[in-house]
Amino acid sequence: MTPVEQAGTKQPRVVVVGGGIIGAAIAFQCARRGAAVTLLDAGAPGGGASRVSFAWINGHGKNPRHYHDLNRRSLDMWPRFARLLDADAELTWGGEVRWAATEEGGVQLTARARQLQSWGYPIQLLEAGGLTRLEPELTPGPVTAATFTGIEGHVNAPNVVALMSARLIEQGGAIQANTPVTGFTTDGERVIAVETPSGSVACDYAVLATGPDTTAVAGLAGVRVPLYHTFGATVYTEPLPPLFTTAALVHTPRDAEPPLNIRQLADGTVVLHGGTHGELHDRSLGESEAEIDLLLMAARRYLPALDNAPIREVRRGRRPIPQDGLPIIGFSPTRPNVYLAAMHSGVTLAALTGEFAAIELLDGAEIDILAPYRPGRFEEE
Ligand SMILES: Cc1cc2nc3c(=O)[nH]c(=O)nc-3n(C[C@H](O)[C@H](O)[C@H](O)COP(=O)(O)OP(=O)(O)OC[C@H]3O[C@@H](n4cnc5c(N)ncnc54)[C@H](O)[C@@H]3O)c2cc1C
């Protein structure tokens, strides 16, 4: 019998460790469902990877097919999720454009677009000249293929965390910032309390959503979560006039150095992210000032409107990446009331993860499409 069943109508006590976009989404959705939720964060909620994120909501480079479908489903859930936040989440749609600069890159981009189309993803191959007709401010250089994916967008992830935190408090939940979890009290296989320097917090369920620190935090409960992290940076300009006519995001060629990702926030701030994350390579520009200069030079080459754009801030952080690249979502095989949620593309996946985790935690259901992402897959190694 689960603690919820034992408790009858009693509210289950859910302690969520980690207040990034994933932990906050689970806490928020559980509180909406009537659970007694405490959210603990070692620092300020929203101050981890979620603060640094490029926050592109997409199903673009996601393989295999089931992982693409998971991202697509979450992308489609975002508008409803944002409405629940009951304030402007700065969710910006408009789509994504990208292009290739070399013959080989063009062949690859075309093949990828064809594959995504066959999966029902609305990505269009643009005719010659179509890219600059769509985005006249761009000076793209050579274009061997170009695509537009109209359903993609981005969001202000720290703002979403702040809104979820506000709604959580309204639902009677509690948030303790600057409260690192340092251990777990167990009774047999179950965790019965989460330990912090300011005391212990009793729980029926412990949710571990500590982003790149999940391996270390789960290790305190004797749970193995194989995760690695890579460096990532985003550069924020002062607000500028609108750069794009149609799209919300631009990805410059992956086959020209350096690959850049560019988006603009509602207040005009331009966010630059240099590098790529994906199957082929995983690297980011921005670790040093010299790299930031390189990134800015490239950005001005593609978008002259960025000339002399003053830089307001550089955010640096770590991407949480499960060992096999796929999300880790579900109950620990060794600690049956510990729920794990660690993933890259956590901004895209937050809408789905929050809602699905609440169903699994509070209804005792097992969601079948989460089967490939269960923590137990690492036990067999
Ligand atoms: C540069 C960059 C670009 C990215 N671009 C995208 C993108 O375009 N689209 C996309 O979907 N995803 C993107 N991602 C990935 C995405 O941002 C992450 O997957 C997501 O933010 C992870 O959220 P999280 O809540 O799991 O982790 P975090 O946001 O890192 O939150 C974890 C929280 O746990 C807390 N914590 C840690 N240890 C403890 C402890 N012992 N006790 C209590 N609290 C603790 C931390 O303080 C932190 O607040 C990007 C990431 C980076 C870094």
XYZ file of C-alpha atoms and ligand atoms in Angstrom:
434
model
C 0.000 0.000 0.000
C 1.371 3.422 -0.884
C 1.519 6.198 1.745
C -1.343 7.932 -0.090
C -3.597 4.897 0.237
C -2.615 4.442 3.877
C -3.417 8.045 4.510
C -6.894 7.868 2.947
C -7.921 11.460 2.313
C -4.806 12.835 4.065
C -2.695 15.022 1.846
C 0.459 13.174 0.783
C 3.588 15.036 1.839
C 5.784 15.597 -1.209
C 9.225 17.084 -0.657
C 10.799 18.304 -3.887
C 14.561 18.769 -3.769
C 15.728 21.300 -6.383
C 13.774 24.339 -7.533
C 14.813 24.557 -11.186
C 12.201 24.438 -13.929
C 11.769 20.666 -13.466
C 11.473 20.553 -9.662
C 9.279 23.656 -9.596
C 6.983 22.166 -12.282
C 6.546 18.945 -10.288
C 6.005 20.875 -7.033
C 3.491 23.200 -8.698
C 1.498 20.381 -10.321
C 1.444 18.290 -7.123
C 0.247 21.303 -5.096
C -2.527 21.968 -7.658
C -3.607 18.373 -7.082
C -3.850 18.914 -3.300
C -0.566 17.441 -2.067
C 1.283 19.100 0.830
C 4.396 20.243 -1.003
C 7.698 21.555 0.311
C 10.253 22.739 -2.246
C 13.862 22.911 -1.041
C 16.652 24.607 -2.960
C 20.324 24.927 -2.073
C 20.306 28.475 -3.447
C 17.579 30.523 -5.089
C 14.938 28.567 -7.055
C 15.543 29.055 -10.770
C 19.212 29.918 -10.234
C 20.731 26.724 -11.730
C 20.804 25.447 -15.336
C 17.318 26.905 -15.846
C 18.735 30.431 -15.450
C 21.438 29.859 -18.068
C 19.292 27.928 -20.518
C 18.742 29.060 -24.100
C 15.150 27.914 -23.364
C 14.249 26.862 -26.900
C 11.083 24.749 -26.870
C 11.499 22.230 -29.646
C 11.432 18.703 -31.018
C 14.159 19.376 -33.515
C 17.321 17.342 -32.960
C 15.725 14.727 -30.740
C 16.474 11.083 -31.520
C 15.291 8.335 -31.352
C 11.720 8.711 -32.535
C 10.140 8.141 -29.086
C 12.271 10.948 -27.666
C 11.194 13.271 -30.468
C 7.564 12.352 -29.703
C 8.079 13.089 -25.994
C 9.464 16.550 -26.773
C 6.749 17.213 -29.345
C 4.100 16.302 -26.817
C 5.581 18.629 -24.214
C 5.901 21.413 -26.792
C 2.194 20.999 -27.536
C 1.418 21.080 -23.770
C 3.257 24.375 -23.169
C 0.402 26.802 -23.982
C -1.949 25.050 -21.531
C 0.809 24.853 -18.928
C 1.581 28.570 -19.348
C -2.096 29.435 -18.884
C -2.042 27.652 -15.508
C 0.640 30.081 -14.375
C -1.982 32.817 -14.492
C 0.435 35.564 -15.551
C 2.656 36.329 -18.525
C 5.203 33.517 -18.724
C 6.968 35.261 -21.640
C 6.248 32.297 -23.860
C 7.181 33.391 -27.389
C 6.139 31.409 -30.453
C 7.001 32.235 -34.060
C 9.163 29.321 -35.109
C 12.804 28.642 -35.824
C 14.896 29.231 -38.944
C 18.218 27.641 -39.764
C 20.326 27.084 -42.807
C 23.417 25.250 -43.990
C 26.479 26.832 -45.588
C 28.187 23.895 -47.293
C 27.003 21.322 -49.834
C 27.388 18.513 -47.313
C 25.623 20.526 -44.600
C 22.787 21.232 -47.029
C 22.358 17.522 -47.759
C 22.278 16.767 -44.021
C 19.791 19.527 -43.208
C 17.513 18.437 -46.057
C 17.655 14.797 -44.951
C 16.889 15.793 -41.359
C 13.965 17.943 -42.474
C 12.590 15.060 -44.562
C 12.840 12.718 -41.580
C 11.074 15.197 -39.276
C 8.357 15.734 -41.889
C 7.803 11.966 -42.061
C 7.284 12.085 -38.276
C 4.584 14.707 -38.760
C 6.739 17.629 -37.655
C 5.908 20.857 -39.500
C 9.364 21.805 -40.767
C 9.463 23.454 -44.208
C 12.353 23.476 -46.637
C 12.678 27.045 -47.902
C 13.151 27.922 -51.563
C 16.241 29.860 -52.674
C 15.865 33.383 -51.273
C 13.183 32.200 -48.854
C 15.378 32.677 -45.796
C 15.959 36.394 -46.272
C 12.373 36.925 -47.430
C 11.349 35.458 -44.053
C 14.027 37.326 -42.079
C 15.244 40.387 -44.033
C 17.705 41.494 -41.303
C 19.805 38.352 -41.788
C 23.022 38.422 -43.825
C 23.434 34.648 -44.030
C 26.378 34.215 -46.408
C 26.230 31.038 -48.546
C 22.952 29.104 -48.187
C 22.775 25.533 -49.492
C 19.523 24.620 -47.674
C 17.246 26.410 -45.210
C 14.306 25.401 -43.036
C 11.527 27.040 -41.067
C 9.820 25.196 -38.209
C 6.759 27.266 -37.383
C 5.644 25.601 -34.138
C 8.773 26.234 -32.064
C 9.347 28.991 -29.543
C 11.111 29.978 -26.355
C 10.306 31.095 -22.843
C 11.828 33.050 -19.996
C 12.676 30.012 -17.847
C 13.591 31.806 -14.561
C 10.372 33.799 -14.889
C 8.414 30.542 -15.265
C 10.073 29.234 -12.084
C 9.134 32.452 -10.252
C 5.501 32.145 -11.401
C 5.290 28.460 -10.432
C 6.766 29.334 -7.029
C 4.147 32.058 -6.497
C 1.314 29.672 -7.451
C 2.794 26.974 -5.191
C 2.677 29.306 -2.188
C -0.926 30.268 -3.052
C -1.814 26.548 -3.002
C -0.432 26.278 0.549
C 2.978 24.896 -0.419
C 6.244 25.937 1.215
C 9.541 26.971 -0.361
C 12.828 26.956 1.512
C 15.628 28.674 -0.405
C 19.290 28.450 0.669
C 18.518 25.034 2.119
C 20.811 22.349 0.713
C 19.707 18.779 1.233
C 22.543 16.989 3.001
C 21.068 13.538 3.606
C 18.013 11.310 3.883
C 16.524 9.389 6.809
C 15.326 5.963 5.775
C 13.098 3.262 7.188
C 13.956 0.115 5.291
C 13.829 0.960 1.589
C 11.751 4.104 2.063
C 12.939 7.645 2.653
C 10.945 9.096 5.544
C 12.654 12.491 5.863
C 14.958 14.806 3.962
C 17.821 16.297 5.988
C 19.018 19.895 5.769
C 21.279 22.043 7.979
C 18.133 23.705 9.366
C 16.384 20.442 10.260
C 14.626 17.490 8.707
C 11.481 17.550 6.601
C 9.235 14.476 6.849
C 7.896 13.111 3.565
C 5.744 10.444 1.966
C 7.578 11.064 -1.313
C 10.927 12.680 -2.050
C 11.378 14.077 -5.557
C 14.995 14.624 -6.620
C 15.270 17.283 -9.329
C 18.657 18.807 -8.643
C 19.763 19.205 -12.271
C 23.504 18.661 -12.735
C 23.859 17.790 -9.019
C 21.431 14.879 -9.175
C 24.148 12.208 -9.160
C 25.568 13.597 -5.903
C 22.221 14.273 -4.200
C 20.714 10.901 -5.187
C 23.933 9.265 -3.985
C 23.100 10.525 -0.474
C 20.046 8.230 -0.594
C 22.098 5.367 -2.044
C 20.470 5.854 -5.458
C 22.553 5.678 -8.621
C 21.803 8.347 -11.243
C 24.518 8.426 -13.917
C 24.684 11.965 -15.190
C 27.420 14.131 -16.602
C 27.442 17.834 -17.251
C 28.877 20.145 -19.862
C 29.587 23.845 -19.678
C 27.100 26.276 -21.195
C 26.792 30.051 -21.459
C 24.240 32.595 -22.668
C 24.933 36.260 -23.425
C 22.267 38.940 -22.813
C 22.324 42.294 -24.620
C 20.542 45.452 -23.564
C 17.084 45.700 -25.202
C 17.166 46.332 -28.971
C 14.452 46.989 -31.583
C 12.886 43.802 -33.027
C 15.411 41.761 -35.056
C 13.120 39.170 -36.550
C 10.033 39.543 -38.722
C 8.580 36.040 -38.420
C 10.760 33.651 -36.450
C 11.332 33.586 -32.709
C 14.747 31.936 -32.987
C 17.590 31.689 -35.441
C 20.196 28.927 -35.592
C 23.147 29.831 -37.811
C 24.812 27.049 -39.846
C 26.041 24.078 -37.859
C 28.608 23.621 -40.643
C 30.244 27.047 -40.188
C 32.199 28.234 -37.175
C 30.997 29.179 -34.666
C 27.419 27.850 -34.662
C 25.196 30.460 -32.993
C 21.718 30.413 -31.509
C 19.888 33.745 -31.312
C 16.534 34.711 -29.799
C 14.946 37.928 -28.648
C 12.892 38.407 -25.489
C 9.685 40.415 -25.277
C 11.538 43.438 -23.826
C 13.994 43.468 -26.753
C 16.881 41.721 -24.984
C 18.784 39.534 -27.440
C 20.064 36.217 -26.110
C 23.066 34.609 -27.804
C 24.260 31.093 -27.255
C 27.326 29.790 -29.028
C 27.909 26.136 -29.702
C 25.790 23.068 -30.032
C 24.339 20.365 -27.892
C 23.512 17.113 -29.560
C 24.594 13.793 -30.873
C 27.492 14.976 -32.977
C 29.266 17.222 -30.548
C 28.590 19.094 -27.391
C 30.434 22.303 -26.806
C 29.710 25.843 -25.804
C 31.373 29.176 -26.347
C 31.526 31.641 -23.496
C 33.909 30.222 -20.936
C 36.342 33.136 -21.494
C 36.009 36.775 -22.530
C 37.886 35.951 -25.780
C 35.194 33.415 -26.633
C 32.459 35.951 -25.901
C 34.166 38.355 -28.347
C 34.259 35.616 -30.982
C 30.588 34.926 -30.455
C 29.692 38.613 -30.753
C 31.759 39.014 -33.912
C 29.933 36.084 -35.498
C 26.556 37.382 -34.345
C 27.248 40.773 -36.002
C 28.271 39.018 -39.202
C 24.852 37.363 -39.470
C 22.844 40.215 -37.967
C 24.426 43.638 -38.548
C 21.706 45.119 -36.314
C 23.729 43.688 -33.412
C 26.630 46.104 -34.131
C 27.564 47.910 -30.926
C 24.846 46.079 -28.990
C 25.774 46.584 -25.336
C 26.158 43.359 -23.349
C 24.238 43.358 -20.093
C 25.101 39.957 -18.721
C 26.812 36.645 -19.374
C 25.284 33.633 -17.636
C 27.398 30.537 -17.188
C 26.342 27.149 -15.903
C 26.186 23.392 -16.348
C 23.906 21.314 -18.543
C 22.552 18.226 -16.784
C 22.927 15.309 -19.199
C 22.002 11.721 -18.365
C 24.673 9.215 -19.368
C 22.707 7.948 -22.384
C 21.368 11.412 -23.292
C 17.753 10.513 -22.540
C 15.687 11.914 -19.651
C 15.580 10.120 -16.306
C 12.002 10.237 -14.999
C 10.353 7.938 -12.468
C 10.638 6.083 -9.185
C 13.990 4.752 -8.083
C 14.166 0.952 -8.360
C 15.897 0.806 -4.975
C 14.005 3.521 -3.045
C 10.346 3.092 -3.996
C 9.161 6.494 -2.737
C 12.007 8.474 -4.317
C 11.058 10.014 -7.671
C 13.863 11.131 -9.987
C 13.666 13.801 -12.674
C 16.904 14.775 -14.428
C 17.273 15.729 -18.058
C 18.596 18.001 -20.721
C 15.999 19.855 -22.722
C 14.342 20.387 -19.365
C 12.763 23.633 -20.553
C 11.042 21.880 -23.458
C 10.103 18.954 -21.223
C 8.946 20.883 -18.120
C 5.293 21.071 -19.191
C 5.057 17.302 -19.639
C 7.309 16.303 -16.740
C 5.388 18.345 -14.143
C 2.010 16.981 -15.184
C 3.142 13.380 -15.694
C 5.124 13.240 -12.435
C 2.076 14.455 -10.498
C -0.028 11.662 -12.078
C 2.562 9.018 -11.180
C 3.114 10.363 -7.659
C -0.486 11.056 -6.680
C -2.509 8.541 -8.702
C -0.083 5.653 -8.448
C -0.258 5.299 -12.257
C 2.569 4.207 -14.536
C 2.612 6.277 -17.711
C 3.542 3.940 -20.521
C 5.290 6.462 -22.767
C 7.776 7.129 -19.962
C 9.006 3.511 -20.149
C 12.243 4.348 -22.060
C 13.197 6.934 -19.434
C 12.975 4.916 -16.231
C 15.897 5.145 -13.776
C 15.982 1.329 -13.608
C 17.608 1.114 -17.059
C 20.976 1.883 -15.487
C 20.718 -0.976 -12.984
C 21.269 -3.570 -15.698
C 24.740 -2.274 -16.625
C 23.553 26.845 -21.877
C 22.349 25.968 -21.814
C 21.455 25.960 -22.868
C 20.328 25.154 -22.813
N 19.427 25.233 -23.803
C 18.262 24.565 -23.716
C 17.247 24.778 -24.691
O 17.409 25.573 -25.610
N 16.073 24.089 -24.547
C 15.868 23.212 -23.514
O 14.790 22.623 -23.444
N 16.822 22.985 -22.580
C 17.999 23.657 -22.654
N 18.963 23.485 -21.717
C 18.754 22.464 -20.684
C 17.799 22.948 -19.628
O 18.103 24.273 -19.287
C 17.907 22.044 -18.408
O 17.607 20.720 -18.803
C 16.948 22.463 -17.313
O 17.118 23.827 -16.978
C 17.182 21.596 -16.094
O 16.319 22.029 -15.089
P 16.417 21.373 -13.661
O 15.305 21.928 -12.866
O 16.521 19.900 -13.804
O 17.856 21.835 -13.118
P 18.397 23.279 -12.509
O 17.711 24.382 -13.226
O 19.835 23.179 -12.531
O 17.824 23.228 -11.055
C 18.367 22.376 -10.084
C 18.238 23.067 -8.740
O 18.678 22.128 -7.741
C 19.295 22.875 -6.712
N 20.143 21.974 -5.920
C 21.310 21.391 -6.266
N 21.791 20.650 -5.238
C 20.885 20.752 -4.242
C 20.815 20.224 -2.926
N 21.764 19.431 -2.402
N 19.743 20.554 -2.147
C 18.755 21.378 -2.638
N 18.799 21.911 -3.867
C 19.845 21.600 -4.661
C 20.069 23.962 -7.449
O 20.303 25.070 -6.586
C 19.124 24.307 -8.602
O 18.313 25.434 -8.327
C 20.106 24.282 -21.713
C 20.994 24.307 -20.644
C 22.104 25.138 -20.680
C 23.030 25.173 -19.492
